[in-house]
Tab-separated table of C-alpha atoms in Angstrom:
chain	number	residue	atom	x	y	z
A	252	MET	CA	17.566	17.949	-5.322
A	253	GLU	CA	17.234	16.707	-1.756
A	254	SER	CA	13.518	17.274	-1.956
A	255	MET	CA	13.284	14.971	-4.976
A	256	VAL	CA	15.346	12.295	-3.210
A	257	THR	CA	13.126	12.555	-0.148
A	258	LYS	CA	9.985	12.296	-2.272
A	259	PHE	CA	11.460	9.289	-4.062
A	260	PHE	CA	12.161	7.376	-0.848
A	261	LEU	CA	8.794	8.288	0.633
A	262	SER	CA	7.097	7.156	-2.582
A	263	LEU	CA	9.053	3.925	-2.360
A	264	PHE	CA	7.894	2.958	1.143
A	265	VAL	CA	4.774	4.867	2.218
A	266	PRO	CA	2.178	3.379	-0.207
A	267	ALA	CA	3.218	-0.180	0.659
A	268	LEU	CA	3.121	0.554	4.367
A	269	LEU	CA	-0.276	2.234	4.058
A	270	VAL	CA	-1.775	-0.778	2.290
A	271	VAL	CA	-0.460	-3.088	5.015
A	272	LEU	CA	-1.648	-0.749	7.787
A	273	PHE	CA	-5.115	-0.356	6.288
A	274	THR	CA	-5.328	-4.123	5.790
A	275	ARG	CA	-4.611	-4.630	9.466
A	276	VAL	CA	-7.201	-2.027	10.457
A	277	THR	CA	-10.011	-2.928	8.057
A	278	TYR	CA	-9.335	-6.706	7.823
A	279	ASN	CA	-9.806	-6.447	4.048
A	280	HIS	CA	-6.996	-5.965	1.544
A	281	ILE	CA	-9.296	-4.625	-1.208
A	282	VAL	CA	-10.623	-1.837	1.028
A	283	ALA	CA	-7.037	-1.080	2.045
A	284	LEU	CA	-6.024	-0.770	-1.602
A	285	ILE	CA	-8.930	1.581	-2.353
A	286	LEU	CA	-8.117	3.784	0.655
A	287	THR	CA	-4.449	3.978	-0.296
A	288	VAL	CA	-5.226	4.813	-3.934
A	289	ALA	CA	-7.558	7.564	-2.707
A	290	LEU	CA	-4.794	9.022	-0.532
A	291	ILE	CA	-2.299	8.895	-3.388
A	292	ALA	CA	-4.828	10.537	-5.719
A	293	ALA	CA	-5.352	13.309	-3.175
A	294	ALA	CA	-1.588	13.819	-2.932
A	295	VAL	CA	-1.301	14.003	-6.713
A	296	TYR	CA	-4.184	16.471	-6.873
A	297	ALA	CA	-2.539	18.604	-4.170
A	298	GLY	CA	0.649	18.709	-6.227
A	299	PHE	CA	2.994	16.654	-4.067
A	300	THR	CA	3.687	14.145	-6.840
A	301	HIS	CA	4.538	15.881	-10.068
A	302	THR	CA	6.923	13.675	-12.075
A	303	TRP	CA	6.379	10.419	-13.924
A	304	LEU	CA	9.175	8.808	-11.929
A	305	LEU	CA	7.262	9.394	-8.694
A	306	PHE	CA	4.058	8.068	-10.289
A	307	ALA	CA	5.879	4.875	-11.293
A	308	VAL	CA	7.514	4.445	-7.887
A	309	ASN	CA	4.149	4.990	-6.168
A	310	ALA	CA	2.541	2.375	-8.409
A	311	ALA	CA	5.329	-0.152	-7.809
A	312	SER	CA	5.176	0.383	-4.059
A	313	LEU	CA	1.403	0.111	-4.083
A	314	THR	CA	1.642	-3.151	-6.014
A	315	ALA	CA	4.236	-4.593	-3.638
A	316	GLY	CA	2.193	-3.557	-0.612
A	317	PHE	CA	-0.965	-5.073	-2.081
A	318	TRP	CA	0.861	-8.319	-2.832
A	319	TYR	CA	2.163	-8.529	0.737
A	320	ALA	CA	-1.216	-7.572	2.232
A	321	SER	CA	-2.962	-10.199	0.076
A	322	ASN	CA	-0.577	-12.884	1.296
A	323	MET	CA	-1.064	-11.730	4.871
A	324	TYR	CA	-4.853	-11.708	4.449
A	325	HIS	CA	-4.981	-15.192	2.925
A	326	LYS	CA	-2.687	-16.631	5.619
A	327	ARG	CA	-4.991	-15.215	8.295
A	328	LYS	CA	-8.056	-16.673	6.576
A	329	LYS	CA	-6.323	-20.048	6.242
A	330	ALA	CA	-5.340	-20.015	9.930
A	331	GLU	CA	-8.918	-19.187	10.922
A	332	ALA	CA	-10.226	-22.058	8.790
A	333	HIS	CA	-7.848	-24.508	10.485
A	334	GLU	CA	-8.805	-23.124	13.883
A	335	ASN	CA	-12.496	-23.797	13.251
A	336	GLU	CA	-11.948	-27.438	12.248
């Protein structure tokens, strides 16, 4: 049971953090989303995610991370636009 709890908490935080990290590295939130979805798909294919609960938690975390990364990306673009004026 501890393994399921660990997988749940990792599924809750890791996808969101990966989207934010990849957004910071690539400077594009869409590319970050694609990279994170590819990593999650590889984990599912490898058998690390095997219940519908973990799929749903991964999707919710991915959505929250994308929302935060989008806000972060747009704030940076807005700041750059004001800087160039």
